[in-house]
Coordinates of C-alpha atoms and ligand atoms in Angstrom, one line a residue:
M1 CA 136.0 -27.2 85.5
R2 CA 136.3 -24.8 82.6
V3 CA 138.3 -25.8 79.5
R4 CA 138.9 -23.2 76.9
F5 CA 139.4 -24.1 73.3
K6 CA 142.7 -22.2 73.1
D7 CA 144.5 -19.9 75.5
L8 CA 146.7 -17.3 73.7
S9 CA 148.1 -15.7 76.9
V10 CA 151.7 -16.3 77.9
S11 CA 151.6 -17.8 81.3
D12 CA 155.2 -19.1 81.5
I13 CA 157.0 -16.3 83.4
K14 CA 160.5 -17.2 82.1
M15 CA 159.2 -17.3 78.5
K16 CA 157.4 -14.0 78.9
K17 CA 160.6 -12.4 80.2
E18 CA 162.5 -13.7 77.2
L19 CA 159.9 -12.5 74.8
L20 CA 159.8 -9.0 76.3
N21 CA 163.6 -8.9 76.3
A22 CA 163.6 -9.9 72.6
V23 CA 161.4 -6.9 71.8
D24 CA 163.6 -4.7 73.9
V25 CA 166.7 -5.8 71.8
V26 CA 164.9 -4.8 68.6
L27 CA 163.8 -1.4 69.9
T28 CA 167.3 -0.8 71.0
H29 CA 169.2 -1.7 67.8
G30 CA 166.5 0.0 65.8
K31 CA 166.7 -2.2 62.7
I32 CA 162.9 -2.4 62.7
L33 CA 162.4 -3.4 59.1
L34 CA 163.9 -6.8 58.0
G35 CA 166.3 -6.6 61.0
P36 CA 168.8 -9.4 61.8
E37 CA 166.1 -11.3 63.7
V38 CA 164.2 -12.0 60.5
K39 CA 167.3 -13.6 59.0
E40 CA 167.8 -15.7 62.1
F41 CA 164.2 -16.8 61.9
E42 CA 164.5 -17.7 58.2
E43 CA 167.6 -19.7 58.8
Y44 CA 165.9 -21.6 61.6
I45 CA 162.9 -22.4 59.5
A46 CA 165.0 -23.6 56.5
K47 CA 167.0 -25.8 58.8
E48 CA 164.0 -27.3 60.6
C49 CA 162.0 -27.8 57.4
G50 CA 164.9 -29.2 55.4
T51 CA 164.9 -26.7 52.6
K52 CA 167.7 -24.5 51.4
Y53 CA 165.9 -21.2 52.1
A54 CA 163.0 -19.6 53.9
V55 CA 161.5 -16.2 53.3
G56 CA 159.6 -14.5 56.1
V57 CA 156.3 -12.8 55.2
G58 CA 153.5 -11.0 57.0
S59 CA 151.1 -13.8 57.3
G60 CA 150.1 -17.2 55.9
T61 CA 147.9 -15.5 53.4
D62 CA 150.9 -13.4 52.2
A63 CA 152.9 -16.6 51.9
L64 CA 150.4 -18.0 49.5
Y65 CA 150.0 -14.8 47.6
V66 CA 153.7 -14.1 47.3
S67 CA 154.4 -17.7 46.2
M68 CA 151.9 -17.6 43.4
K69 CA 153.0 -14.2 42.2
A70 CA 156.6 -15.4 42.2
L71 CA 155.6 -18.4 40.2
D72 CA 153.8 -16.2 37.6
I73 CA 150.4 -17.6 38.4
G74 CA 147.7 -15.2 37.4
P75 CA 144.7 -14.5 35.2
G76 CA 143.8 -17.4 32.9
D77 CA 145.5 -19.9 35.2
E78 CA 143.8 -22.6 37.4
V79 CA 145.0 -23.8 40.7
I80 CA 143.7 -27.2 42.0
T81 CA 143.0 -27.3 45.7
T82 CA 140.8 -28.8 48.4
P83 CA 137.4 -27.3 49.4
L84 CA 138.1 -27.8 53.1
S85 CA 140.4 -25.2 54.5
W86 CA 140.5 -21.7 56.0
I87 CA 139.2 -19.3 53.3
A88 CA 142.7 -17.7 53.0
T89 CA 143.7 -20.6 50.7
I90 CA 141.4 -19.6 47.9
N91 CA 141.3 -15.9 48.6
A92 CA 145.0 -15.9 47.8
I93 CA 144.4 -17.7 44.5
V94 CA 141.7 -15.2 43.6
A95 CA 143.9 -12.3 44.7
V96 CA 146.6 -13.2 42.1
G97 CA 143.8 -13.4 39.5
A98 CA 143.8 -17.2 39.1
K99 CA 140.8 -19.5 39.4
P100 CA 140.5 -22.1 42.3
V101 CA 139.4 -25.6 41.1
F102 CA 138.1 -27.9 43.8
V103 CA 138.9 -31.6 44.1
D104 CA 137.0 -33.6 46.7
I105 CA 138.5 -34.9 49.9
G106 CA 139.0 -38.3 51.5
Q107 CA 138.3 -39.6 55.0
D108 CA 141.6 -38.0 56.1
L109 CA 139.9 -34.6 55.3
N110 CA 142.7 -33.9 52.8
I111 CA 142.5 -33.6 49.0
D112 CA 142.0 -37.0 47.4
P113 CA 145.0 -37.5 45.1
D114 CA 143.1 -40.1 43.0
L115 CA 140.6 -37.4 41.9
I116 CA 143.1 -34.7 40.9
K117 CA 143.7 -36.1 37.4
N118 CA 140.1 -35.5 36.3
S119 CA 140.4 -31.8 37.2
I120 CA 143.6 -31.0 35.2
T121 CA 143.0 -28.9 32.1
N122 CA 145.4 -27.0 29.8
K123 CA 144.9 -24.0 32.1
T124 CA 146.1 -25.8 35.3
K125 CA 149.2 -24.2 36.6
A126 CA 149.6 -25.6 40.1
I127 CA 148.3 -28.0 42.8
M128 CA 147.9 -26.5 46.2
P129 CA 147.3 -29.3 48.8
V130 CA 146.4 -28.2 52.3
H131 CA 147.8 -30.4 55.2
F132 CA 144.5 -30.0 57.1
T133 CA 144.6 -30.0 60.9
G134 CA 148.4 -30.8 60.8
R135 CA 148.2 -34.0 58.9
L136 CA 150.2 -34.4 55.7
C137 CA 148.4 -35.0 52.4
K138 CA 149.3 -38.1 50.5
M139 CA 152.3 -36.3 49.0
E140 CA 153.9 -39.2 47.1
K141 CA 150.9 -39.4 44.8
I142 CA 150.5 -35.7 44.5
I143 CA 154.2 -35.1 43.6
D144 CA 153.9 -37.7 41.0
I145 CA 150.8 -36.0 39.4
A146 CA 152.5 -32.6 39.6
K147 CA 155.7 -33.9 37.9
K148 CA 153.8 -35.8 35.1
N149 CA 151.7 -32.8 34.3
K150 CA 154.4 -30.2 34.8
L151 CA 152.5 -28.4 37.5
F152 CA 153.9 -26.3 40.3
L153 CA 153.3 -27.8 43.8
I154 CA 152.5 -25.3 46.5
E155 CA 152.0 -26.7 49.9
D156 CA 149.6 -24.8 52.1
G157 CA 151.1 -25.9 55.4
G158 CA 149.2 -23.2 57.3
Q159 CA 148.1 -25.8 59.9
A160 CA 151.0 -28.2 59.6
Y161 CA 154.3 -26.7 60.8
G162 CA 156.4 -29.6 62.1
A163 CA 154.3 -32.3 60.5
N164 CA 156.4 -34.9 58.7
M165 CA 156.7 -38.4 57.2
N166 CA 159.7 -40.2 58.5
G167 CA 161.5 -36.9 58.9
K168 CA 160.5 -35.5 55.5
M169 CA 159.0 -32.2 56.6
A170 CA 155.9 -30.3 55.6
G171 CA 157.0 -27.5 53.3
S172 CA 159.8 -29.6 51.8
F173 CA 157.7 -31.6 49.3
G174 CA 156.7 -28.8 46.8
D175 CA 158.2 -26.0 44.9
V176 CA 157.3 -23.8 47.8
G177 CA 155.8 -24.4 51.3
C178 CA 153.6 -21.8 52.9
F179 CA 153.2 -21.5 56.6
S180 CA 151.1 -19.3 58.9
M181 CA 152.4 -18.3 62.3
N182 CA 149.3 -16.6 63.4
P183 CA 148.6 -17.1 67.1
M184 CA 146.2 -20.0 66.5
K185 CA 148.9 -22.1 64.8
I186 CA 151.3 -24.4 66.6
Y187 CA 154.4 -22.3 65.9
S188 CA 152.9 -19.0 66.7
S189 CA 153.8 -15.3 66.6
Y190 CA 152.2 -12.7 68.8
G191 CA 150.4 -11.0 66.0
E192 CA 150.6 -11.9 62.3
A193 CA 153.4 -13.7 60.6
G194 CA 154.1 -16.3 58.0
V195 CA 157.0 -17.9 56.0
I196 CA 157.7 -19.6 52.7
T197 CA 160.1 -22.5 52.3
V198 CA 161.9 -23.0 49.0
N199 CA 164.9 -24.8 47.5
N200 CA 165.4 -23.0 44.2
N201 CA 167.8 -20.0 44.6
K202 CA 166.3 -18.0 41.7
L203 CA 162.8 -18.5 43.0
K204 CA 163.9 -17.5 46.5
E205 CA 165.3 -14.2 45.0
K206 CA 162.0 -13.6 43.3
L207 CA 160.1 -14.3 46.5
V208 CA 162.2 -11.7 48.3
S209 CA 161.4 -9.2 45.6
V210 CA 157.7 -9.9 45.5
R211 CA 157.6 -9.7 49.3
Y212 CA 158.5 -6.0 49.0
N213 CA 156.3 -4.6 46.3
G214 CA 158.2 -6.5 43.6
T215 CA 161.2 -4.3 43.9
L216 CA 164.8 -5.1 43.0
K217 CA 167.4 -3.6 45.5
K218 CA 164.3 -2.2 47.3
E219 CA 164.0 0.5 44.6
D220 CA 162.9 -0.4 41.1
C221 CA 159.6 -2.3 40.9
H222 CA 159.8 -5.2 38.4
F223 CA 156.7 -7.1 39.4
P224 CA 153.6 -5.3 40.7
S225 CA 153.0 -6.7 44.2
I226 CA 152.2 -5.8 47.8
N227 CA 154.2 -5.2 50.9
A228 CA 154.3 -8.6 52.7
R229 CA 157.4 -8.3 54.8
L230 CA 157.7 -10.1 58.1
D231 CA 157.8 -7.8 61.1
T232 CA 161.2 -7.9 62.9
I233 CA 159.6 -7.8 66.3
Q234 CA 157.5 -10.8 65.5
A235 CA 160.5 -12.6 64.2
A236 CA 162.4 -11.8 67.4
M237 CA 159.6 -13.2 69.5
M238 CA 159.3 -16.3 67.3
N239 CA 163.0 -16.9 67.7
I240 CA 162.2 -17.2 71.4
S241 CA 159.1 -19.3 71.1
A242 CA 161.0 -21.7 68.8
K243 CA 162.8 -22.9 71.9
Y244 CA 159.6 -23.8 73.5
L245 CA 158.1 -25.4 70.4
P246 CA 159.3 -29.0 70.7
N247 CA 157.7 -29.3 74.1
K248 CA 154.5 -27.6 72.8
I249 CA 154.3 -30.1 70.0
K250 CA 155.1 -33.0 72.3
R251 CA 152.4 -32.0 74.7
T252 CA 149.8 -31.5 72.0
R253 CA 150.6 -34.9 70.6
E254 CA 150.4 -36.5 74.1
I255 CA 146.9 -35.1 74.6
S256 CA 145.9 -36.2 71.2
K257 CA 147.2 -39.7 71.9
Y258 CA 145.2 -39.8 75.1
Y259 CA 142.0 -38.9 73.2
D260 CA 142.8 -41.6 70.6
D261 CA 143.0 -44.2 73.3
K262 CA 140.1 -43.0 75.4
L263 CA 137.7 -42.1 72.6
G264 CA 138.8 -44.2 69.7
S265 CA 136.1 -46.8 70.3
I266 CA 133.2 -44.4 70.6
V267 CA 133.8 -41.6 68.1
N268 CA 135.7 -41.3 64.8
C269 CA 139.1 -39.9 65.9
P270 CA 142.0 -38.7 63.6
S271 CA 143.5 -42.0 62.5
D272 CA 147.2 -42.9 62.6
D273 CA 148.5 -43.0 59.1
G274 CA 152.1 -43.5 60.0
S275 CA 152.9 -39.8 59.7
F276 CA 153.9 -37.4 62.4
Q277 CA 150.9 -35.2 62.9
T278 CA 151.0 -31.9 64.8
Y279 CA 147.3 -31.6 65.5
Y280 CA 146.6 -28.0 64.8
S281 CA 143.3 -29.2 66.0
Y282 CA 142.1 -32.5 67.3
M283 CA 139.2 -33.1 65.0
I284 CA 136.7 -35.8 65.6
K285 CA 134.0 -36.8 63.1
I286 CA 130.5 -37.5 64.5
D287 CA 126.9 -37.6 63.4
D288 CA 124.5 -35.0 64.8
R289 CA 127.2 -32.8 66.5
E290 CA 125.0 -30.0 67.8
P291 CA 123.7 -31.8 70.9
L292 CA 127.2 -32.8 71.8
I293 CA 128.5 -29.2 71.4
K294 CA 125.7 -28.1 73.6
Y295 CA 126.4 -30.7 76.2
L296 CA 130.1 -29.9 76.4
Y297 CA 129.3 -26.2 76.5
Q298 CA 127.0 -26.8 79.5
N299 CA 129.9 -28.5 81.1
E300 CA 132.1 -25.5 80.4
I301 CA 134.1 -27.2 77.6
E302 CA 134.6 -25.0 74.5
T303 CA 134.7 -26.7 71.2
K304 CA 134.9 -25.3 67.6
V305 CA 133.8 -26.3 64.1
Q306 CA 136.9 -25.6 62.0
H307 CA 135.8 -24.7 59.3
P308 CA 132.0 -24.9 59.1
I309 CA 131.6 -23.6 55.5
L310 CA 133.4 -25.2 52.6
M311 CA 135.5 -22.6 50.8
P312 CA 133.5 -22.7 47.5
F313 CA 130.3 -22.1 49.4
H314 CA 131.2 -18.9 51.3
A315 CA 129.0 -16.0 50.3
A316 CA 131.6 -14.5 48.1
Y317 CA 132.0 -17.7 46.0
K318 CA 128.8 -19.7 46.1
K319 CA 127.3 -18.4 43.0
L320 CA 130.3 -19.4 41.0
Y321 CA 130.6 -22.8 42.5
S322 CA 127.0 -23.9 43.2
G323 CA 127.2 -26.7 40.6
I324 CA 130.4 -28.4 41.7
S325 CA 130.5 -32.0 42.8
I326 CA 132.3 -32.6 46.1
P327 CA 130.1 -35.1 47.9
N328 CA 132.6 -36.3 50.5
A329 CA 133.4 -32.7 51.6
V330 CA 129.7 -31.9 51.8
K331 CA 129.2 -35.0 54.0
L332 CA 132.3 -34.6 56.2
V333 CA 132.0 -30.9 56.9
K334 CA 128.8 -31.6 58.8
K335 CA 130.5 -34.1 61.0
I336 CA 133.7 -32.4 62.1
L337 CA 134.3 -31.0 65.5
S338 CA 137.5 -29.8 67.1
I339 CA 137.9 -30.4 70.8
P340 CA 140.5 -28.6 73.0
N341 CA 144.0 -30.0 72.7
H342 CA 146.3 -27.2 73.5
D343 CA 149.5 -27.5 75.5
K344 CA 148.3 -25.3 78.4
M345 CA 145.7 -27.9 79.4
T346 CA 146.3 -29.8 82.6
D347 CA 146.1 -33.6 82.8
E348 CA 142.9 -33.1 84.8
Q349 CA 141.4 -31.0 82.0
V350 CA 142.3 -33.5 79.3
E351 CA 140.8 -36.3 81.3
Y352 CA 137.7 -34.2 82.0
V353 CA 137.1 -33.5 78.3
A354 CA 137.6 -37.2 77.4
D355 CA 135.3 -38.3 80.3
K356 CA 132.5 -35.9 79.3
I357 CA 132.5 -37.0 75.7
Y358 CA 132.6 -40.6 76.9
D359 CA 129.8 -40.0 79.3
Y360 CA 127.7 -38.3 76.6
Y361 CA 127.8 -41.4 74.4
K362 CA 127.4 -43.9 77.2
K363 CA 124.4 -42.2 78.8
Ligands
LIG1 C1 145.7 -20.0 58.9 C2 145.7 -20.5 57.6 C3 146.1 -19.7 56.5 C4 146.2 -18.2 56.6 O1 147.2 -17.8 57.5 P1 147.1 -16.3 58.1 O2 148.5 -16.2 58.8 O3 146.0 -16.3 59.0 O4 147.0 -15.4 57.0 C5 146.2 -20.3 55.2 N1 145.9 -21.6 55.1 C6 145.6 -22.4 56.1 C7 145.4 -23.8 55.9 C8 145.4 -21.9 57.4 O5 145.1 -22.7 58.4

């Protein structure tokens, strides 16, 4: 039995028809740039995330970049974040001219709030927690630190759309919430897309301006920026996939729960912290992962290490950050392994994956 790590094709015939029809509608009305489907998408996001507004952008990376530009974060400023995320998190910080500062992670693979204080300087402008794998960071503590130190709070929810704590949604904790809708993410587009959630009206207006080359009324540039608009065709398609999202999340969580039950006693599974996790990936922590990866591969099960290189140690950054102390991240990044948990898996495939991992350890 072959099990792919993800399957990005659209196999639901009804859904495919609706998606194609949504594209047809846009091509016919011809409002290709920031058409009505973008507004509809933004209103949906704001409602779902429990914020006043949402601003559609071209990608998750754009969401981070545009947010920081709109908050006037730039050269001379420091932004505190985690070392364990997709590289876009710090590339965006560097792109606005600011400096990423890394705080070590906890066993939940998220930034350790108790260590943030030590890294705050008079240059610190913002904290950017990443809800890694779709699990919320310890937001109460982080909000408290941000408030006490008058720092902006920018949530990188790239992997965490739909995650929440008792209904309080990812993206609604900070000054802005940044999401990616790239096809790997749980609420996905069919290309590149992203969104920013925000409550403050003035900030929302600035985000809209920064999204389109920093222009006011689309003419006069007030803030040098880039073009980061959300594509209308992507918005139209996401307005369709939104209808299928609750079931997708439900199925992903069901699979994850099955793994918890089946594998919890033999490997370190994502623990239940009382929050509603959306499992961008189901990430186990194990020693000596290479032989297991190979064993699963031989049994036609694809796995992935997301992300094998800590951000400060990518080639572009390692000279700058070779001296930093992030011992937990260094230890944990060698243990993580994502196993397939997507909604297209059949029950048989889910059982097969769990059985194979179980067999591997019981052999
Ligand atoms: C995917 C991702 C991004 C970047 O999103 P893109 O849409 O690919 O630009 C940023 N942060 C995190 C945590 C991500 O997972």
